[in-house]
GROMACS .gro file of C-alpha atoms in nm:
model
  396
    1MET     CA    1  23.920   6.810  14.491
    2LYS     CA    2  24.062   6.716  14.836
    3LYS     CA    3  23.709   6.655  14.967
    4MET     CA    4  23.631   6.440  14.664
    5LEU     CA    5  23.947   6.233  14.708
    6PHE     CA    6  23.874   6.189  15.077
    7GLY     CA    7  23.521   6.072  14.994
    8LEU     CA    8  23.642   5.825  14.733
    9VAL     CA    9  23.904   5.679  14.968
   10THR     CA   10  23.649   5.658  15.248
   11LEU     CA   11  23.401   5.474  15.026
   12ALA     CA   12  23.674   5.239  14.910
   13LEU     CA   13  23.774   5.162  15.266
   14CYS     CA   14  23.415   5.113  15.379
   15GLY     CA   15  23.291   4.913  15.085
   16SER     CA   16  23.190   4.560  15.184
   17ALA     CA   17  22.918   4.309  15.121
   18SER     CA   18  22.761   4.371  15.460
   19ALA     CA   19  22.760   4.653  15.711
   20ALA     CA   20  23.023   4.652  15.984
   21ASN     CA   21  22.953   4.680  16.355
   22LEU     CA   22  23.222   4.903  16.507
   23THR     CA   23  23.299   4.961  16.874
   24LEU     CA   24  23.460   5.295  16.957
   25TRP     CA   25  23.613   5.359  17.297
   26THR     CA   26  23.645   5.711  17.430
   27SER     CA   27  23.768   5.850  17.760
   28PHE     CA   28  23.616   6.194  17.698
   29GLU     CA   29  23.410   6.313  17.994
   30ALA     CA   30  23.333   6.675  17.903
   31ALA     CA   31  22.979   6.707  17.765
   32GLY     CA   32  23.087   6.889  17.450
   33GLU     CA   33  23.363   6.644  17.361
   34LEU     CA   34  23.149   6.337  17.427
   35ALA     CA   35  22.869   6.488  17.219
   36TRP     CA   36  23.122   6.542  16.939
   37VAL     CA   37  23.221   6.173  16.944
   38ARG     CA   38  22.858   6.064  16.931
   39ALA     CA   39  22.784   6.306  16.648
   40GLN     CA   40  23.080   6.170  16.449
   41ALA     CA   41  22.955   5.815  16.503
   42ALA     CA   42  22.604   5.911  16.392
   43GLU     CA   43  22.737   6.086  16.081
   44PHE     CA   44  22.945   5.782  15.989
   45GLU     CA   45  22.648   5.549  16.035
   46LYS     CA   46  22.433   5.765  15.809
   47LYS     CA   47  22.704   5.795  15.543
   48THR     CA   48  22.815   5.432  15.531
   49GLY     CA   49  22.539   5.217  15.674
   50ASN     CA   50  22.781   5.078  15.934
   51LYS     CA   51  22.688   5.062  16.301
   52VAL     CA   52  22.902   5.239  16.564
   53THR     CA   53  22.869   5.171  16.936
   54VAL     CA   54  23.035   5.435  17.154
   55VAL     CA   55  23.166   5.304  17.486
   56SER     CA   56  23.302   5.532  17.760
   57VAL     CA   57  23.615   5.394  17.929
   58PRO     CA   58  23.790   5.587  18.209
   59PHE     CA   59  24.119   5.734  18.093
   60GLY     CA   60  24.320   5.559  18.362
   61GLN     CA   61  24.190   5.218  18.252
   62THR     CA   62  24.219   5.247  17.876
   63GLN     CA   63  24.580   5.131  17.834
   64ASP     CA   64  24.565   4.808  18.030
   65LYS     CA   65  24.216   4.714  17.912
   66PHE     CA   66  24.306   4.767  17.547
   67ILE     CA   67  24.637   4.578  17.561
   68GLN     CA   68  24.473   4.285  17.741
   69SER     CA   69  24.154   4.266  17.538
   70ALA     CA   70  24.268   4.342  17.181
   71PRO     CA   71  24.456   4.015  17.115
   72ARG     CA   72  24.153   3.819  17.240
   73GLY     CA   73  23.924   3.995  16.994
   74GLN     CA   74  23.739   4.169  17.276
   75GLY     CA   75  23.873   4.522  17.240
   76PRO     CA   76  23.732   4.816  17.046
   77ASP     CA   77  23.785   4.868  16.675
   78LEU     CA   78  23.924   5.214  16.746
   79ILE     CA   79  23.990   5.458  17.030
   80ALA     CA   80  23.921   5.831  17.020
   81THR     CA   81  24.153   5.957  17.151
   82GLU     CA   82  24.482   5.861  17.315
   83PRO     CA   83  24.785   6.080  17.402
   84HIS     CA   84  25.101   6.003  17.212
   85ASP     CA   85  25.311   5.926  17.518
   86ARG     CA   86  25.119   5.597  17.539
   87LEU     CA   87  25.206   5.497  17.184
   88GLY     CA   88  25.532   5.317  17.259
   89ARG     CA   89  25.361   5.070  17.490
   90TYR     CA   90  25.076   5.011  17.246
   91ALA     CA   91  25.304   4.967  16.946
   92SER     CA   92  25.547   4.735  17.124
   93ALA     CA   93  25.249   4.524  17.234
   94GLY     CA   94  25.135   4.504  16.871
   95VAL     CA   95  24.780   4.618  16.940
   96VAL     CA   96  24.768   4.930  16.717
   97GLU     CA   97  24.745   4.922  16.339
   98PRO     CA   98  25.016   5.095  16.130
   99LEU     CA   99  24.832   5.352  15.920
  100ASP     CA  100  25.091   5.452  15.658
  101ARG     CA  101  24.931   5.250  15.379
  102TYR     CA  102  24.589   5.403  15.440
  103LEU     CA  103  24.702   5.764  15.383
  104THR     CA  104  24.721   5.906  15.033
  105SER     CA  105  24.849   6.239  15.168
  106ARG     CA  106  24.984   6.373  15.497
  107THR     CA  107  25.014   6.738  15.398
  108ASP     CA  108  24.720   6.861  15.606
  109TYR     CA  109  24.852   6.720  15.934
  110ASP     CA  110  25.096   6.928  16.136
  111LYS     CA  111  25.436   6.759  16.097
  112THR     CA  112  25.506   6.771  16.469
  113ALA     CA  113  25.176   6.592  16.532
  114LEU     CA  114  25.266   6.323  16.279
  115ASN     CA  115  25.609   6.281  16.439
  116ALA     CA  116  25.441   6.228  16.774
  117PHE     CA  117  25.262   5.919  16.643
  118THR     CA  118  25.558   5.781  16.450
  119TYR     CA  119  25.719   5.483  16.620
  120ARG     CA  120  26.024   5.316  16.467
  121GLY     CA  121  25.955   5.493  16.142
  122ARG     CA  122  25.587   5.395  16.111
  123LEU     CA  123  25.272   5.600  16.171
  124PHE     CA  124  25.033   5.452  16.429
  125GLY     CA  125  24.770   5.721  16.484
  126LEU     CA  126  24.576   5.994  16.303
  127PRO     CA  127  24.631   6.320  16.496
  128LEU     CA  128  24.329   6.516  16.616
  129ASN     CA  129  24.468   6.792  16.838
  130ALA     CA  130  24.789   6.914  16.998
  131GLU     CA  131  24.920   7.145  17.269
  132ALA     CA  132  25.244   7.318  17.368
  133VAL     CA  133  25.359   7.603  17.590
  134ALA     CA  134  25.410   7.955  17.458
  135LEU     CA  135  25.450   8.311  17.581
  136VAL     CA  136  25.113   8.463  17.676
  137TYR     CA  137  25.145   8.838  17.721
  138ASN     CA  138  24.918   9.112  17.855
  139LYS     CA  139  24.882   9.366  17.574
  140LYS     CA  140  24.814   9.644  17.824
  141LEU     CA  141  25.163   9.591  17.966
  142VAL     CA  142  25.342   9.456  17.657
  143PRO     CA  143  25.170   9.600  17.347
  144GLN     CA  144  25.374   9.398  17.095
  145ALA     CA  145  25.503   9.044  17.112
  146PRO     CA  146  25.878   9.045  17.185
  147THR     CA  147  26.054   8.874  16.893
  148THR     CA  148  26.407   8.883  17.037
  149TRP     CA  149  26.554   8.801  17.375
  150ALA     CA  150  26.664   9.163  17.416
  151ALA     CA  151  26.309   9.285  17.358
  152LEU     CA  152  26.164   9.028  17.597
  153LEU     CA  153  26.416   9.113  17.868
  154LYS     CA  154  26.351   9.485  17.832
  155ALA     CA  155  25.973   9.434  17.859
  156ALA     CA  156  26.009   9.197  18.153
  157GLN     CA  157  26.237   9.425  18.351
  158ALA     CA  158  26.017   9.728  18.282
  159ASN     CA  159  25.723   9.544  18.439
  160THR     CA  160  25.906   9.401  18.742
  161GLY     CA  161  25.881   9.565  19.084
  162ASN     CA  162  25.623   9.717  19.320
  163GLY     CA  163  25.416   9.398  19.330
  164ARG     CA  164  25.431   9.346  18.954
  165PHE     CA  165  25.618   9.085  18.753
  166GLY     CA  166  25.751   9.080  18.399
  167LEU     CA  167  25.785   8.705  18.340
  168LEU     CA  168  25.679   8.410  18.551
  169PHE     CA  169  25.656   8.032  18.528
  170ASP     CA  170  25.765   7.732  18.734
  171LEU     CA  171  26.139   7.712  18.666
  172ALA     CA  172  26.167   7.368  18.825
  173GLU     CA  173  25.935   7.196  18.577
  174PRO     CA  174  26.137   7.014  18.308
  175TYR     CA  175  25.843   6.994  18.066
  176LYS     CA  176  25.845   7.372  18.033
  177SER     CA  177  26.222   7.398  18.012
  178TYR     CA  178  26.255   7.173  17.708
  179GLY     CA  179  26.214   7.458  17.459
  180PHE     CA  180  26.533   7.611  17.599
  181VAL     CA  181  26.711   7.274  17.605
  182ARG     CA  182  26.645   7.230  17.232
  183ALA     CA  183  26.752   7.586  17.152
  184TYR     CA  184  27.094   7.523  17.307
  185GLY     CA  185  27.134   7.181  17.145
  186GLY     CA  186  27.016   6.943  17.415
  187TYR     CA  187  26.765   6.661  17.373
  188VAL     CA  188  26.625   6.362  17.561
  189PHE     CA  189  26.677   6.071  17.321
  190ARG     CA  190  26.842   6.110  16.983
  191ASN     CA  191  26.585   6.067  16.704
  192ASP     CA  192  26.728   5.844  16.429
  193ASN     CA  193  26.482   5.871  16.140
  194GLY     CA  194  26.176   5.813  16.355
  195THR     CA  195  26.338   5.578  16.605
  196LEU     CA  196  26.442   5.708  16.947
  197ASN     CA  197  26.790   5.591  17.044
  198LEU     CA  198  26.796   5.492  17.412
  199ARG     CA  199  27.174   5.472  17.403
  200ASP     CA  200  27.205   5.838  17.308
  201ILE     CA  201  27.070   6.060  17.587
  202GLY     CA  202  27.141   6.430  17.538
  203LEU     CA  203  27.040   6.565  17.876
  204ASP     CA  204  27.398   6.576  18.000
  205ASN     CA  205  27.550   6.757  17.703
  206ALA     CA  206  27.678   7.115  17.694
  207GLY     CA  207  27.353   7.241  17.544
  208THR     CA  208  27.135   7.120  17.830
  209ALA     CA  209  27.384   7.268  18.077
  210ARG     CA  210  27.355   7.602  17.896
  211ALA     CA  211  26.976   7.579  17.922
  212LEU     CA  212  26.994   7.527  18.300
  213SER     CA  213  27.234   7.820  18.325
  214PHE     CA  214  26.988   8.040  18.135
  215MET     CA  215  26.705   7.941  18.367
  216ASN     CA  216  26.926   8.012  18.668
  217ASP     CA  217  26.996   8.355  18.518
  218LEU     CA  218  26.624   8.425  18.492
  219ARG     CA  219  26.614   8.409  18.872
  220TYR     CA  220  26.953   8.531  18.992
  221LYS     CA  221  27.104   8.743  18.714
  222TYR     CA  222  26.795   8.912  18.571
  223ASN     CA  223  26.592   8.896  18.895
  224LEU     CA  224  26.271   8.809  18.714
  225ILE     CA  225  26.140   8.490  18.873
  226PRO     CA  226  26.150   8.476  19.255
  227GLU     CA  227  26.202   8.153  19.447
  228GLY     CA  228  25.893   7.950  19.527
  229VAL     CA  229  25.687   8.060  19.225
  230SER     CA  230  25.448   7.782  19.128
  231GLN     CA  231  25.253   7.768  18.805
  232ASP     CA  232  24.931   7.843  18.992
  233ALA     CA  233  25.088   8.150  19.153
  234ALA     CA  234  25.204   8.270  18.812
  235LYS     CA  235  24.856   8.225  18.666
  236SER     CA  236  24.700   8.408  18.959
  237ALA     CA  237  24.932   8.705  18.901
  238PHE     CA  238  24.849   8.709  18.529
  239VAL     CA  239  24.471   8.701  18.569
  240ASP     CA  240  24.501   8.973  18.835
  241GLY     CA  241  24.683   9.196  18.586
  242ARG     CA  242  25.009   9.194  18.788
  243LEU     CA  243  25.207   8.981  18.542
  244ALA     CA  244  25.313   9.098  18.196
  245MET     CA  245  25.418   8.764  18.042
  246PHE     CA  246  25.306   8.417  18.142
  247TYR     CA  247  25.482   8.108  18.001
  248THR     CA  248  25.210   7.844  17.983
  249GLY     CA  249  24.987   7.629  17.763
  250PRO     CA  250  24.628   7.638  17.633
  251TRP     CA  251  24.502   7.466  17.948
  252ASP     CA  252  24.521   7.800  18.134
  253MET     CA  253  24.346   8.010  17.871
  254GLY     CA  254  23.996   7.957  18.010
  255ASP     CA  255  24.088   8.147  18.328
  256VAL     CA  256  24.272   8.413  18.127
  257LYS     CA  257  23.964   8.474  17.913
  258LYS     CA  258  23.734   8.487  18.217
  259ALA     CA  259  23.957   8.755  18.367
  260GLY     CA  260  23.906   8.973  18.061
  261ILE     CA  261  24.278   9.013  17.993
  262ASP     CA  262  24.361   9.153  17.649
  263TYR     CA  263  24.624   8.897  17.560
  264GLY     CA  264  24.850   8.786  17.279
  265ILE     CA  265  25.036   8.458  17.232
  266ALA     CA  266  25.382   8.426  17.080
  267ASN     CA  267  25.670   8.184  17.051
  268PHE     CA  268  25.944   8.239  17.307
  269PRO     CA  269  26.235   8.417  17.135
  270THR     CA  270  26.569   8.242  17.088
  271PRO     CA  271  26.741   8.259  17.430
  272PRO     CA  272  27.075   8.443  17.456
  273GLY     CA  273  27.370   8.267  17.294
  274ALA     CA  274  27.161   7.979  17.157
  275THR     CA  275  27.241   7.847  16.811
  276GLY     CA  276  26.900   7.690  16.756
  277LYS     CA  277  26.543   7.809  16.793
  278TRP     CA  278  26.319   7.758  17.092
  279SER     CA  279  26.128   7.430  17.039
  280PRO     CA  280  25.893   7.327  17.321
  281PHE     CA  281  25.759   6.983  17.397
  282VAL     CA  282  25.438   6.908  17.210
  283GLY     CA  283  25.164   6.675  17.332
  284VAL     CA  284  24.932   6.521  17.073
  285ARG     CA  285  24.614   6.314  17.087
  286ALA     CA  286  24.508   6.089  16.802
  287VAL     CA  287  24.259   5.825  16.694
  288LEU     CA  288  24.405   5.473  16.709
  289VAL     CA  289  24.287   5.162  16.523
  290ASN     CA  290  24.297   4.814  16.674
  291ALA     CA  291  24.542   4.588  16.488
  292TYR     CA  292  24.315   4.292  16.571
  293SER     CA  293  23.994   4.454  16.447
  294LYS     CA  294  23.783   4.238  16.215
  295ASN     CA  295  23.648   4.558  16.058
  296LYS     CA  296  23.978   4.734  15.999
  297ALA     CA  297  23.885   4.913  15.676
  298ALA     CA  298  23.570   5.063  15.827
  299ALA     CA  299  23.755   5.154  16.149
  300VAL     CA  300  24.022   5.338  15.949
  301ALA     CA  301  23.753   5.518  15.750
  302LEU     CA  302  23.591   5.640  16.072
  303ALA     CA  303  23.929   5.747  16.208
  304ARG     CA  304  23.990   5.944  15.890
  305GLN     CA  305  23.651   6.109  15.915
  306MET     CA  306  23.710   6.205  16.279
  307THR     CA  307  24.043   6.369  16.195
  308SER     CA  308  23.927   6.541  15.877
  309PRO     CA  309  23.944   6.924  15.871
  310GLY     CA  310  23.567   6.959  15.914
  311ALA     CA  311  23.558   6.722  16.208
  312GLN     CA  312  23.852   6.900  16.373
  313LEU     CA  313  23.670   7.232  16.338
  314ALA     CA  314  23.370   7.079  16.512
  315TYR     CA  315  23.595   6.938  16.782
  316ASN     CA  316  23.746   7.282  16.840
  317LYS     CA  317  23.397   7.425  16.886
  318ALA     CA  318  23.313   7.145  17.128
  319GLY     CA  319  23.601   7.210  17.367
  320GLY     CA  320  23.850   7.459  17.226
  321ALA     CA  321  24.119   7.205  17.133
  322ILE     CA  322  24.383   7.316  16.883
  323PRO     CA  323  24.350   7.117  16.560
  324ALA     CA  324  24.631   6.907  16.418
  325SER     CA  325  24.484   6.988  16.076
  326LEU     CA  326  24.656   7.287  15.916
  327SER     CA  327  24.353   7.377  15.703
  328ALA     CA  328  24.130   7.368  16.011
  329ARG     CA  329  24.371   7.604  16.187
  330ALA     CA  330  24.362   7.834  15.885
  331GLN     CA  331  23.984   7.854  15.912
  332LEU     CA  332  24.028   7.944  16.281
  333ARG     CA  333  24.286   8.214  16.207
  334ASN     CA  334  24.087   8.472  16.404
  335ASP     CA  335  24.107   8.262  16.721
  336PRO     CA  336  24.420   8.388  16.903
  337VAL     CA  337  24.451   8.068  17.108
  338VAL     CA  338  24.453   7.844  16.800
  339THR     CA  339  24.682   8.076  16.604
  340GLY     CA  340  24.924   8.148  16.888
  341PHE     CA  341  24.964   7.799  17.025
  342GLY     CA  342  24.945   7.658  16.671
  343ARG     CA  343  25.270   7.839  16.591
  344ALA     CA  344  25.431   7.694  16.903
  345ILE     CA  345  25.315   7.342  16.809
  346SER     CA  346  25.459   7.372  16.460
  347ALA     CA  347  25.789   7.498  16.605
  348GLY     CA  348  25.794   7.231  16.874
  349THR     CA  349  25.931   6.883  16.926
  350ALA     CA  350  25.708   6.587  16.999
  351MET     CA  351  25.761   6.462  17.352
  352PRO     CA  352  25.915   6.110  17.340
  353ASN     CA  353  25.641   5.852  17.282
  354ILE     CA  354  25.818   5.557  17.443
  355SER     CA  355  25.754   5.409  17.786
  356GLU     CA  356  26.118   5.466  17.885
  357MET     CA  357  26.031   5.835  17.921
  358GLY     CA  358  25.895   5.736  18.261
  359ALA     CA  359  26.254   5.678  18.371
  360VAL     CA  360  26.350   6.032  18.269
  361TRP     CA  361  26.112   6.270  18.444
  362GLY     CA  362  26.222   6.212  18.805
  363PRO     CA  363  26.601   6.252  18.766
  364TRP     CA  364  26.566   6.531  18.509
  365GLY     CA  365  26.315   6.715  18.726
  366ALA     CA  366  26.538   6.686  19.031
  367ALA     CA  367  26.838   6.825  18.839
  368THR     CA  368  26.630   7.111  18.702
  369ALA     CA  369  26.491   7.202  19.044
  370GLN     CA  370  26.836   7.195  19.204
  371ALA     CA  371  26.983   7.405  18.921
  372VAL     CA  372  26.762   7.702  19.009
  373GLN     CA  373  26.798   7.686  19.389
  374LYS     CA  374  27.107   7.905  19.409
  375PRO     CA  375  27.329   8.097  19.165
  376GLY     CA  376  27.633   7.962  18.984
  377GLN     CA  377  27.594   7.586  19.011
  378ASN     CA  378  27.780   7.298  18.848
  379TYR     CA  379  27.514   7.224  18.589
  380ALA     CA  380  27.720   6.961  18.408
  381GLN     CA  381  27.763   6.763  18.728
  382LEU     CA  382  27.392   6.782  18.811
  383LEU     CA  383  27.303   6.655  18.465
  384GLN     CA  384  27.561   6.377  18.464
  385ARG     CA  385  27.415   6.245  18.785
  386ALA     CA  386  27.065   6.265  18.640
  387VAL     CA  387  27.159   6.076  18.322
  388THR     CA  388  27.340   5.807  18.523
  389GLU     CA  389  27.018   5.756  18.719
  390ILE     CA  390  26.809   5.761  18.401
  391GLU     CA  391  27.027   5.494  18.241
  392SER     CA  392  27.004   5.283  18.555
  393ASN     CA  393  26.624   5.319  18.559
  394ILE     CA  394  26.597   5.216  18.194
  395ASN     CA  395  26.817   4.910  18.243
  396LYS     CA  396  26.625   4.781  18.545
   0.00000   0.00000   0.00000
């Protein structure tokens, strides 16, 4: 029935007196992903009679070229794909089409992925894939995923010493720390029904301070993560079999697989004393439609096809990306990467999709790095300074 409804809506959107000529921009460079885009275009042409021209545009050039060309009628009809942290700039420039009215149902899309492409309460992209960090563990050293902080700590300490490590990641990286920030009640910008409130920054509240204290404890109280550990060093230890648990994202799984590690992937347990659950940052990529397109209905129909469950399965096979489609994930239930990181994505929080996030990373990162340089710091003071700088950066 769902396939039938999708087909009927697609035909309704595509139906016109004459065939449309669509231009699709993509920044994909990997052979498999680019082949997937071309195959989707060819399938759409065959199904609808419309023409699709695929144009490769370097990722670093897409934003400016699209914003400048779309209002002049020179841009593409759609882009496959763009990361959601670019959405705020696109939406505020008025170059992306709101897609709410084109969707009869949203139930198959991961809610976190939909949130990522919601700007001021409106949906501006159809999600294709997502990513988040999670706990990757070596089953030889940790046979079962730790579901509590006590279990994780016990496993980590049992595997620490004599050149081995129980848990490693780059403590100074704020992107990875956000899951802990959320667990303790911190946040970046308050989300008011789909609109991010720039006047309500939660990085200097008691919850974020507790998160920094927990990360400091990982180094100085529990003696798990030595100073100077980079993400690359942590990955090297994991693929060498010297690290029991590696806190990372799907981007490192290619090297883990090549190393032949028998691994599992799990959500990080609720950290000690937290009142909320761990909720990491989630990054999402979606297909966007040009608000100035003269072939909007056909462009939306192609976007819907490219983000359908079947297309997302094909995209996963092309490059291993984790689908935003829940039914596609269900069909990939035997893939530990999709299943493991899929749980983290569903439990996560979409990274802010507004351009003001650029004012946040530097001060927040500096506070995070300083918080883990020595034991027992004034975390509240570090964060207050960071937020003062963030507010100044935003108001410039």
